[in-house]
Coordinates of C-alpha atoms and ligand atoms in Angstrom, one line a residue:
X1 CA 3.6 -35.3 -1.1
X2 CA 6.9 -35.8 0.3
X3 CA 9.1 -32.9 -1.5
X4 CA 9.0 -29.1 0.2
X5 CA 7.2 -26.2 -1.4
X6 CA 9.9 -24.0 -2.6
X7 CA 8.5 -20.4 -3.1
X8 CA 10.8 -17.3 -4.6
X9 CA 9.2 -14.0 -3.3
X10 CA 10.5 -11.1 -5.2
X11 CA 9.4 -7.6 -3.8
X12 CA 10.3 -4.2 -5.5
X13 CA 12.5 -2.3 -3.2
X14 CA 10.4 0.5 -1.5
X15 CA 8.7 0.2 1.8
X16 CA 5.0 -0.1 0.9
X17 CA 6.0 -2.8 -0.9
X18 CA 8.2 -4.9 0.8
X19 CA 6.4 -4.7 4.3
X20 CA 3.4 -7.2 2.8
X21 CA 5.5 -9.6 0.9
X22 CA 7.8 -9.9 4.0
X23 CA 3.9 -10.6 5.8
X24 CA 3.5 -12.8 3.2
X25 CA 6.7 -14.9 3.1
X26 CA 6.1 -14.9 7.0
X27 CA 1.9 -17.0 5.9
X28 CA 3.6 -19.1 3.8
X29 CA 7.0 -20.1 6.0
X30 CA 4.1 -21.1 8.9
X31 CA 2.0 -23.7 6.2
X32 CA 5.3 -25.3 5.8
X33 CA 6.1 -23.9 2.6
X34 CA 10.0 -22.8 1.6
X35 CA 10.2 -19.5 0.9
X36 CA 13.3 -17.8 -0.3
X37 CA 12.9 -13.5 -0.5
X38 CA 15.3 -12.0 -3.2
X39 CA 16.5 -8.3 -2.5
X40 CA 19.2 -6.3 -2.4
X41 CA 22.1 -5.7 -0.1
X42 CA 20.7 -2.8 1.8
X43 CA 17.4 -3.8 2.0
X44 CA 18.1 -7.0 3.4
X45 CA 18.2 -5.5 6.5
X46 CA 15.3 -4.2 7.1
X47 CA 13.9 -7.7 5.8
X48 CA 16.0 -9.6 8.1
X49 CA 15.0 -7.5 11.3
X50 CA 11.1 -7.9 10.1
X51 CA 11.9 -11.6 10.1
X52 CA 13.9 -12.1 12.9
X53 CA 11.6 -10.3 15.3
X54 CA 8.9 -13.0 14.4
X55 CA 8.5 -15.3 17.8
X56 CA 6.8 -18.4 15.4
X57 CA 9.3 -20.8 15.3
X58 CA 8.4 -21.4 11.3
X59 CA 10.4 -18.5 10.3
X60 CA 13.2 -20.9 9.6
X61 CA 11.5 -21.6 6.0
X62 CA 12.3 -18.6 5.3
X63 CA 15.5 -17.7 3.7
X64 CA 17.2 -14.4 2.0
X65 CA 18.7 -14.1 -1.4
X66 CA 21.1 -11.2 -1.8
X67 CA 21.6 -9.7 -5.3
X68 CA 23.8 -7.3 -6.1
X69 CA 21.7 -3.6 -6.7
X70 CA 24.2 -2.1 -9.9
X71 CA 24.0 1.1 -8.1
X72 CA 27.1 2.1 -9.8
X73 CA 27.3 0.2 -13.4
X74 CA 24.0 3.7 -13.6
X75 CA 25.6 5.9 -11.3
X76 CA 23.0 5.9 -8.9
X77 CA 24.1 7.6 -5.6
X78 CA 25.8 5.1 -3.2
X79 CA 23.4 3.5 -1.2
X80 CA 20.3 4.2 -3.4
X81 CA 18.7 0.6 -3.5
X82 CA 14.9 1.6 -2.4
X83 CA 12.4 3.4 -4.1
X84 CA 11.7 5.2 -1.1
X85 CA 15.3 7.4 -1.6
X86 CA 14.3 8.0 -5.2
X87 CA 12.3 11.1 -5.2
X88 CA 14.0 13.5 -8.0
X89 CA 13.3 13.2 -12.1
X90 CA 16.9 12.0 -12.5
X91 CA 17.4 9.7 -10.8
X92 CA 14.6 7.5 -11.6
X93 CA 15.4 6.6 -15.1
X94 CA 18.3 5.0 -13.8
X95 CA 16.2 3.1 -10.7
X96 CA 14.1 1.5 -13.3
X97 CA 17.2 0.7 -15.6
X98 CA 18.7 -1.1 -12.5
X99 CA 15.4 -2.8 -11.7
X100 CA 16.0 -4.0 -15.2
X101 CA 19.4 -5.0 -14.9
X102 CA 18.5 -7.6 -12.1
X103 CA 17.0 -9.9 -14.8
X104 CA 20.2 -12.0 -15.4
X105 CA 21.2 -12.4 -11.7
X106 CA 17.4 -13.2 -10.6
X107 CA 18.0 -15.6 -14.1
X108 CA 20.8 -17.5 -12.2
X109 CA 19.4 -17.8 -9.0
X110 CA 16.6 -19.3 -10.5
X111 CA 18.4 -21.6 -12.2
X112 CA 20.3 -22.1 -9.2
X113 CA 18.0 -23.0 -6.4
X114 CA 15.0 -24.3 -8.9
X115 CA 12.1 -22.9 -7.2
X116 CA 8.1 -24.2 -7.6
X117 CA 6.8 -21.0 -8.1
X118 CA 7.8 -17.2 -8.1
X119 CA 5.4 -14.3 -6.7
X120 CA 7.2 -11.0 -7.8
X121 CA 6.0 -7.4 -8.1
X122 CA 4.4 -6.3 -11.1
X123 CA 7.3 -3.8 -11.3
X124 CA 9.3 -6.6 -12.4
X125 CA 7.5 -7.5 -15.8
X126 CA 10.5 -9.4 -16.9
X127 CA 9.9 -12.0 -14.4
X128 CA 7.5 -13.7 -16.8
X129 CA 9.6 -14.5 -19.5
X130 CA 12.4 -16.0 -16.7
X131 CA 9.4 -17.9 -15.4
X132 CA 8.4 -19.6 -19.0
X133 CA 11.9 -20.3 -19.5
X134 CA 11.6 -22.4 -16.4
X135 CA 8.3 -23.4 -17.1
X136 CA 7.0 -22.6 -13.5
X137 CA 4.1 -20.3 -12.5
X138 CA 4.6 -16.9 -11.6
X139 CA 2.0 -14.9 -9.5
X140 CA 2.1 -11.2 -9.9
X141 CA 2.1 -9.2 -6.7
X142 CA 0.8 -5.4 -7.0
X143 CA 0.0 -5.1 -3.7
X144 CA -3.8 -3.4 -3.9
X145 CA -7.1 -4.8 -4.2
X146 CA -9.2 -6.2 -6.4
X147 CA -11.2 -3.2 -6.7
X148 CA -8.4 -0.9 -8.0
X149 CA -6.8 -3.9 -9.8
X150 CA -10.4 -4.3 -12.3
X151 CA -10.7 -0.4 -12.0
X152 CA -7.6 0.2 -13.4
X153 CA -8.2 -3.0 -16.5
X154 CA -11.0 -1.6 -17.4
X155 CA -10.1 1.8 -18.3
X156 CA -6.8 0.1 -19.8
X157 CA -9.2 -2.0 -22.2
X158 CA -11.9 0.2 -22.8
X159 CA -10.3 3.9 -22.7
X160 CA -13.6 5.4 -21.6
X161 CA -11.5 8.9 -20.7
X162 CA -11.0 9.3 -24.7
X163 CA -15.0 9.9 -25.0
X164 CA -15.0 12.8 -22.6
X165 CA -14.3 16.3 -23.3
X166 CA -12.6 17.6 -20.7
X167 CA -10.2 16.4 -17.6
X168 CA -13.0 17.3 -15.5
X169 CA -16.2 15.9 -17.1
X170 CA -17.3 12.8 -15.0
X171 CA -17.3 9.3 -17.4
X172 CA -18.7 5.4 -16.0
X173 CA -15.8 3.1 -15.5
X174 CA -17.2 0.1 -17.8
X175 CA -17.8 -3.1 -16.4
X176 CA -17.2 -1.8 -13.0
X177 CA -19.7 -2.8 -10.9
X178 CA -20.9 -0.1 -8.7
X179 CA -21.1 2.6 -11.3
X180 CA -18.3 4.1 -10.4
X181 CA -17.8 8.0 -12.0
X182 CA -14.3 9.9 -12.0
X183 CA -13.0 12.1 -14.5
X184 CA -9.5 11.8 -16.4
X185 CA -7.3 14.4 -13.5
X186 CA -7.9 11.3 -11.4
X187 CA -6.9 8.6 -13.3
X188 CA -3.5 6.3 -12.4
X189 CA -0.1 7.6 -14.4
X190 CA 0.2 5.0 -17.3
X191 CA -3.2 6.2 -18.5
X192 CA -2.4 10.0 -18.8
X193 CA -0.6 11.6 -21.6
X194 CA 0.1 14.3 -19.1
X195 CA 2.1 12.6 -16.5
X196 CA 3.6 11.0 -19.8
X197 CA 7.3 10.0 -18.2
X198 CA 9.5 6.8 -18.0
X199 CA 7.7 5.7 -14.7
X200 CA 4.6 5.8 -16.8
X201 CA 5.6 4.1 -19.9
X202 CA 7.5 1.4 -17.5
X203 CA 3.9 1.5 -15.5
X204 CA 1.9 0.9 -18.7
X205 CA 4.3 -1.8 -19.6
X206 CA 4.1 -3.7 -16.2
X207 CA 0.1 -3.6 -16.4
X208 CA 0.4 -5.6 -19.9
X209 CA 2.2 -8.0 -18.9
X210 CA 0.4 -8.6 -15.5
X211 CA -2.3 -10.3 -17.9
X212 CA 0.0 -12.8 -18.9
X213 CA 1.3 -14.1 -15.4
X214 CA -0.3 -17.6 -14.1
X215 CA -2.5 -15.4 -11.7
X216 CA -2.0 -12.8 -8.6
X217 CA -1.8 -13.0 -5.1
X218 CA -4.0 -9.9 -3.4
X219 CA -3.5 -8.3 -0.5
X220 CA -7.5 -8.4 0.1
X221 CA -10.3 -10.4 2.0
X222 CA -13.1 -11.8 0.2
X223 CA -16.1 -10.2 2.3
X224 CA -14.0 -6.8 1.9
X225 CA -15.1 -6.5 -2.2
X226 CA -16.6 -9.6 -3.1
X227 CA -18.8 -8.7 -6.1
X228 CA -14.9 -7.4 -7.3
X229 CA -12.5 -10.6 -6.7
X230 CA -15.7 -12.3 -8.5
X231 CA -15.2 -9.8 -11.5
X232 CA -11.4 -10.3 -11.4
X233 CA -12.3 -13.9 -12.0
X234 CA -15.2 -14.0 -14.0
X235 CA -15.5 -10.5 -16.5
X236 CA -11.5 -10.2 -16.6
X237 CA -11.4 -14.4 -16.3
X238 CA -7.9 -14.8 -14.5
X239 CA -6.7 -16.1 -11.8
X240 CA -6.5 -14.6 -8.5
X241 CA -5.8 -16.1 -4.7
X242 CA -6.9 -13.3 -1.9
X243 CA -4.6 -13.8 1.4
X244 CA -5.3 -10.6 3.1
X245 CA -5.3 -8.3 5.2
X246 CA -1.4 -9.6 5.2
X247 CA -0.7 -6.8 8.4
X248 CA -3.1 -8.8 10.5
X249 CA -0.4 -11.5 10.3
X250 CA 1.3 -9.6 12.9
X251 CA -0.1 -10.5 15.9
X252 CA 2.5 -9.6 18.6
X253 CA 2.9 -6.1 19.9
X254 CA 7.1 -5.9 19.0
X255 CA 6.3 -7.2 15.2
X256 CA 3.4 -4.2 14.9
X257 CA 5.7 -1.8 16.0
X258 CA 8.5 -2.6 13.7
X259 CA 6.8 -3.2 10.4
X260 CA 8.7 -1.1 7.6
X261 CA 11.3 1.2 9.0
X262 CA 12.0 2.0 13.3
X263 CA 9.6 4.3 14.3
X264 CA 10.1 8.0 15.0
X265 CA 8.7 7.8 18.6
X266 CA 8.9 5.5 21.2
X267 CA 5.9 3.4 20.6
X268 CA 4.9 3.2 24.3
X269 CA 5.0 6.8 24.9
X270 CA 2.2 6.9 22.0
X271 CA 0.3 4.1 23.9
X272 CA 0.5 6.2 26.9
X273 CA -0.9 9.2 25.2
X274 CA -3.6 7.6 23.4
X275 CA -4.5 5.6 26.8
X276 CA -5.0 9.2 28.6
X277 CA -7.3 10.2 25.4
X278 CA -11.5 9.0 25.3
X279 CA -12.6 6.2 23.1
X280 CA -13.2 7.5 19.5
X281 CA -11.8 11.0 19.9
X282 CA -8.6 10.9 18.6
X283 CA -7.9 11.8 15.2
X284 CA -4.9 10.3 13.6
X285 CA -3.3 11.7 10.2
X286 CA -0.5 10.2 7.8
X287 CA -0.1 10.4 4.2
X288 CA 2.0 7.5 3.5
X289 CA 5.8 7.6 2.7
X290 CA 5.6 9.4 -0.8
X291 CA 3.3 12.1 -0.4
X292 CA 5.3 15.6 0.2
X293 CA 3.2 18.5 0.4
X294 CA 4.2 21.9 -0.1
X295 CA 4.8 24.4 3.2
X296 CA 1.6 26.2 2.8
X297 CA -0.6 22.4 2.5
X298 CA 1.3 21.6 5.7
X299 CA 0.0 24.8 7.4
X300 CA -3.3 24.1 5.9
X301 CA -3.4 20.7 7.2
X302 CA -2.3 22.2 11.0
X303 CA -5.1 24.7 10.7
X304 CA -7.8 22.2 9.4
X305 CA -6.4 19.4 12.6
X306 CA -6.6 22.8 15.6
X307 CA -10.0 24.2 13.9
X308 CA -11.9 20.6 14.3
X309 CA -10.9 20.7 17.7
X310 CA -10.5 17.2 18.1
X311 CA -7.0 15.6 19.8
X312 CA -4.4 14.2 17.0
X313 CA -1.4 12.2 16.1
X314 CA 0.1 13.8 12.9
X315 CA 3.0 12.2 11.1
X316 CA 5.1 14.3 8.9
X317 CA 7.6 12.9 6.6
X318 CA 10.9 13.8 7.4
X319 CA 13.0 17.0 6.0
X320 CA 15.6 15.5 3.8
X321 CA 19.0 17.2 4.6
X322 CA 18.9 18.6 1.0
X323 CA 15.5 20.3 1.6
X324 CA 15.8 24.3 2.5
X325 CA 15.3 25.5 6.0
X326 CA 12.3 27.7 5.3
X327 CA 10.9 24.7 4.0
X328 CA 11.0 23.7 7.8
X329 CA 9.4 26.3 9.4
X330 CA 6.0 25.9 7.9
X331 CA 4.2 25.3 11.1
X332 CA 1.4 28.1 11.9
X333 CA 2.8 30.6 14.4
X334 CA 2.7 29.0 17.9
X335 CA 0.6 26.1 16.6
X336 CA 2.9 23.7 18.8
X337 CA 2.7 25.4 22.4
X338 CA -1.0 25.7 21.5
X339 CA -1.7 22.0 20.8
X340 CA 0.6 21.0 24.2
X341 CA -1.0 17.6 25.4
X342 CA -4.0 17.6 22.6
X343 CA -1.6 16.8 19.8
X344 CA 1.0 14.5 19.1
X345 CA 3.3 15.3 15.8
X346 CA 5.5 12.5 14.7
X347 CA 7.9 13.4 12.1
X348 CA 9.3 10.0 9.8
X349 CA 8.0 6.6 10.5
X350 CA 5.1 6.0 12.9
X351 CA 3.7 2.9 14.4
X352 CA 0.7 3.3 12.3
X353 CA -1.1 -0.3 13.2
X354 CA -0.3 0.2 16.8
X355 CA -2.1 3.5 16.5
X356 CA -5.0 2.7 14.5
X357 CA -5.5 -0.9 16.7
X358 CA -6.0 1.9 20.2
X359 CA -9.5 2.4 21.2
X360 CA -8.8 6.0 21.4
X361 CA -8.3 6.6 17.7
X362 CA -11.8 7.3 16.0
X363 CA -10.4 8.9 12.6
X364 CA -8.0 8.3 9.9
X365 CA -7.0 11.1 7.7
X366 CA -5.2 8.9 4.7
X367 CA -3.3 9.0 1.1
X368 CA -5.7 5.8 0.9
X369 CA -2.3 3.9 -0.1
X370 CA -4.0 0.7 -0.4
X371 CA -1.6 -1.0 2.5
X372 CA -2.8 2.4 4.6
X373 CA -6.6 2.0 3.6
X374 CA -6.5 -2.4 4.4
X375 CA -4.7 -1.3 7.7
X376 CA -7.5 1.2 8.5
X377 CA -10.2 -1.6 7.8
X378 CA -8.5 -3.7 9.7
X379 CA -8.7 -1.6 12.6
X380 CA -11.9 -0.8 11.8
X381 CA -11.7 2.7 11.7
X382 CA -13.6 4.9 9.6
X383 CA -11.2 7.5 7.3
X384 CA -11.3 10.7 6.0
X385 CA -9.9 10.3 2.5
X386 CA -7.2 12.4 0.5
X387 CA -5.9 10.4 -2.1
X388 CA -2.9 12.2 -4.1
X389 CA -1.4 10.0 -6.8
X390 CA -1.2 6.1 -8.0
X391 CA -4.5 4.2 -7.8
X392 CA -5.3 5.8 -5.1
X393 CA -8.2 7.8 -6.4
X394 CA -10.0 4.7 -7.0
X395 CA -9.4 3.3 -3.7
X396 CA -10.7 6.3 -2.4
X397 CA -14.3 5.3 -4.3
X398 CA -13.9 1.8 -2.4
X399 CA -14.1 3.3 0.7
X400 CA -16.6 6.5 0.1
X401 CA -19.0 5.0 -2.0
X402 CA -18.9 1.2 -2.2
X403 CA -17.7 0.4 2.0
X404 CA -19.5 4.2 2.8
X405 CA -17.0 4.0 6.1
X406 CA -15.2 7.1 4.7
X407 CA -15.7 10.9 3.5
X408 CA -14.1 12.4 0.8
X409 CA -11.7 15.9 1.9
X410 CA -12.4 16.9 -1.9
X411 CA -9.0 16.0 -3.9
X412 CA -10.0 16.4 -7.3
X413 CA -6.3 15.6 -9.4
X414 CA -2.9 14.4 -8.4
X415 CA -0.9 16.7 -5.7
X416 CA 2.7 15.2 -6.9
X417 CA 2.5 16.3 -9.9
X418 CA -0.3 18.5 -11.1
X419 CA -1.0 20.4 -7.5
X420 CA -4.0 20.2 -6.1
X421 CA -5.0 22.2 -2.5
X422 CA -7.0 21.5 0.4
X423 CA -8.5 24.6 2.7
X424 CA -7.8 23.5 6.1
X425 CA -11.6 24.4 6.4
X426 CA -12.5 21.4 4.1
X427 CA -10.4 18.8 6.4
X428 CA -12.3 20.2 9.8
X429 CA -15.8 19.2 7.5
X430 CA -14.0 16.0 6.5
X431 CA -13.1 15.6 9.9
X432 CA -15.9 16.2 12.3
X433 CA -18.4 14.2 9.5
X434 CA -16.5 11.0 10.0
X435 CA -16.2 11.9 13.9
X436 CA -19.7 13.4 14.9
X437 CA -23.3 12.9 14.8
X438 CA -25.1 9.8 13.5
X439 CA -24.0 9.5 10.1
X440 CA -20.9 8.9 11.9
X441 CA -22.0 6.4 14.0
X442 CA -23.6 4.5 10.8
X443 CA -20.0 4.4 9.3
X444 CA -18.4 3.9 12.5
X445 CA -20.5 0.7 12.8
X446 CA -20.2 -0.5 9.1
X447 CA -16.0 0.2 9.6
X448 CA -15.9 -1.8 13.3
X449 CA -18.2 -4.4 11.2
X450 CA -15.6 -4.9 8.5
X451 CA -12.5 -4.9 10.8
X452 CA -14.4 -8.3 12.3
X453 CA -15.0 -9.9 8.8
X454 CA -10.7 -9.2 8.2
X455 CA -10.1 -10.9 11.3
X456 CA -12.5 -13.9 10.8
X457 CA -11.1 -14.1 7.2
X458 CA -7.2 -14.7 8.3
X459 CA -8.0 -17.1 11.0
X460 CA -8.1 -20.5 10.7
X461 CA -11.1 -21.5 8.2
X462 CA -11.6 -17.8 7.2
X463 CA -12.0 -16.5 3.6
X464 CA -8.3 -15.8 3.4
X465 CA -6.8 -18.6 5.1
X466 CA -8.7 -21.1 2.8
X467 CA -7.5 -19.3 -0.3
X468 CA -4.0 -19.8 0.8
X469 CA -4.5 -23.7 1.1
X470 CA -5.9 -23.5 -2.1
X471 CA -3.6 -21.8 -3.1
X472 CA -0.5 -24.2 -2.0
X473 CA -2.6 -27.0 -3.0
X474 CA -2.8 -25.7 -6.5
X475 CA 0.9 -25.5 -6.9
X476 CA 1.7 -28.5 -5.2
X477 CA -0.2 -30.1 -7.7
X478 CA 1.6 -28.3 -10.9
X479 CA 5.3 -28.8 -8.5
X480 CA 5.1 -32.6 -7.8
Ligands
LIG501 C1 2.5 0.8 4.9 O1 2.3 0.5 6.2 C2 3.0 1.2 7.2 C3 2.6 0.7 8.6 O2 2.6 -0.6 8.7 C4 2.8 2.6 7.0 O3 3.4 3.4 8.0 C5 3.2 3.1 5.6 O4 2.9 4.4 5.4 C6 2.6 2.3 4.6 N1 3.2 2.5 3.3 C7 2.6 3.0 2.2 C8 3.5 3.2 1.0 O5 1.5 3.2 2.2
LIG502 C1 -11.6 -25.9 10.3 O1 -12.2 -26.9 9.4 C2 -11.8 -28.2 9.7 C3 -12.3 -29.1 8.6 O2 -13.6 -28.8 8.3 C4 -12.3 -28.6 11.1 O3 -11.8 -29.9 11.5 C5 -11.7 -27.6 12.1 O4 -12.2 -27.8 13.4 C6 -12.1 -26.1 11.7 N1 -11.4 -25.2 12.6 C7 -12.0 -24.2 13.2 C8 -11.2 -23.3 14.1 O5 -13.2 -23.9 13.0

């Protein structure tokens, strides 16, 4: 073989996003391959301290590329690189524009440095065409599973939602295997003439084009949805390479602790709480860094986590300067001095695979983001499930209905935009069926039994770690 494997790895610039590819550049750098990451200025470093906090010596294969982020050619506010800071209407337009604008410069680092092979986020449709100029293979990167993935194909192809009569009237999701019901309030943004906007035009666009790349790269183990990566392959006949659960790739305690942003707490002060707290008893609630509920979910949320009685860790995104201060006070009257050493509220970034890794922690209350919902399989921990937007309605069915290691809290359409509401009464039901009695137990034991299979897939021989050599393999044999 002789000649390096020279990989570009080209993640869209908001935190549940960038965290895997970063785990994945990481695989990669320690089979030997060359991997170069292309971002921005400002998110660099938050790629560079991920990297650098890495003990294996083979993080030297890794290398940055730093493209400029025409933040002011669109008038984006200073700064604004990540999708994370890009929450109003306005500005968005103009994100996506920029994402767009990065073609030529990707175009000439490309041309530049020659790589074998580009994996790049399917938010970055463009990417194709720079690839078949090249004539090298790019792998899309969409960073959920292959159950979502054929999920979301198979409603693209097929439309089933146009032969129902109402947003509410349950339809089959064709081809799916599993017969898997939801109803049109549920479906993901590109597929809705309701949530009609430029994100889902640019959405509807990305998923076209993701049929046309050489293959994808999932963030998903084999044994987790087998009869699905077969489908992917077989019913929707492309290519596809699973490598996951890519978190698991973080071994060390100082690398789980620092994946995505610096935590809001100091991570062992939540390892010393959670050590005082019984195995399985502690119930630990986050909803990803998009979701923002309104004051009065919040409250409902505080009353649902005091009524089930259990102990918590809660993470609450952070206020945004701009935000009101009424919008601050939303928690129930006295709710903190109440919950004084049963509850732990973390408000920004939490050490969320520390947490879920502790004994203690015997509940998940998730967005069912599908790096949350992988993380919480990992761990082996059974969830409580409140999807609010994206695919994650269908990832949501994974876990209820196909894994059965989850409950559903009852979201029925997306909270972002169409508003939705959950009775703090509904969460303590949620809660205490995923935490108490036998059924409990029997998804308890079907989560802790998955959480093995993730592990055994990622270590050496393991479903995973063999689809990365075959994968390498493959384009070594299409590079050289
Ligand atoms: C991704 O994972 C981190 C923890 O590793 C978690 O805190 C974060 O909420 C996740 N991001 C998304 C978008 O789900
Ligand atoms: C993995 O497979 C190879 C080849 O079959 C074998 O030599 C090696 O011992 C295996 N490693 C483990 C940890 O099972």
């Amino acid at each position: 073989m002789g000649t390096q494997l020279h990989m570009f790895l080209f993640p869209l610039m908001a935190s549940g996003h960038m965290i895997p590819m970063v785990d994945m550049a990481k695989l990669l750098a320690a089979r030997g391959v060359k991997v170069t990451v292309v971002t921005t200025p400002l998110n660099s470093i938050a790629i560079s301290n991920s990297i650098h906090t890495s003990k294996s010596l083979s993080v030297s294969n890794i290398h940055l590329l730093i493209l400029k982020f025409p933040t002011a050619e669109l008038g984006l506010p200073e700064g604004c690189e990540n999708g994370d800071s890009v929450i109003s209407p306005a500005i968005l337009p103009k994100f996506i524009s920029a994402l767009n604008l990065l073609q030529t410069p990707f175009e000439e680092a490309v041309m530049e440095h020659r790589p074998h092979c580009i994996v790049a986020d399917i938010f970055f449709p463009w990417v194709n065409n720079v690839a078949a100029k090249f004539g090298i293979p790019k792998l899309g990167f969409h960073g959920i599973g292959f159950f979502p993935f054929c999920a979301m194909e198979f409603v693209r192809i097929h439309q089933p939602h146009n032969h129902v009569s109402s947003d509410t009237e349950p339809f089959l999701i064709p081809h799916l295997p599993g017969e898997i019901s939801f109803t049109k309030l549920k479906l993901h943004e590109s597929m809705r003439e309701d949530l009609k906007n430029d994100l889902s035009d640019f959405l509807k666009i990305a998923q076209e084009a993701e049929s046309t790349s050489y293959g994808v790269v999932m963030n998903s183990f084999y044994e987790l949805e087998a009869e699905y990566a077969d489908c992917y392959r077989n019913v929707l006949g492309r290519k596809a390479w699973h490598i996951g659960p890519l978190s698991l790739c973080n071994q060390e305690i100082e690398e789980k602790s620092q994946r995505g942003k610096e935590s809001a707490i100091d991570e062992h002060e939540c390892l010393k709480w959670l050590d005082s707290k019984k195995p399985n008893s502690v119930v630990y609630a986050c909803f990803g860094s998009m979701t923002k509920f309104s004051s009065d979910q919040l409250k409902e949320i505080a009353n649902g986590l005091e009524a089930c009685g259990k102990d918590f860790i809660w993470v609450v995104r952070k206020v945004n300067r701009e935000e009101k201060e009424e919008d601050q006070n939303w928690l129930p009257e006295g709710f903190e001095q109440r919950m004084e050493g049963k509850g732990l509220i973390i408000r920004g970034w939490a050490p969320q695979v520390l947490i879920l890794d502790h004994p203690a922690v015997g509940g998940f209350v998730t967005h069912c983001g599908w790096n949350s919902t992988l993380e919480g399989v990992a761990a082996g921990v059974p969830m409580v499930t409140w999807p609010v937007a994206g695919e994650q309605f269908y990832n949501e069915k994974l876990v209820t209905e196909v894994l059965k290691i989850g409950v559903a809290v009852g979201t029925q359409k997306w909270v972002r935009i169409v508003g939705d509401f959950v009775e703090g009464g509904a969460m303590e039901k949620a809660i205490r069926r995923v935490m108490e009695g036998e059924e409990a137990e029997e998804m308890r034991n079907r989560a802790k039994e998955l959480g093995k299979m993730a592990k055994r897939a990622v270590a050496e021989n393991g479903s995973s770690y063999s689809d990365l050599d075959a994968l390498i393999k493959e384009l070594k044999s299409l590079a050289f």
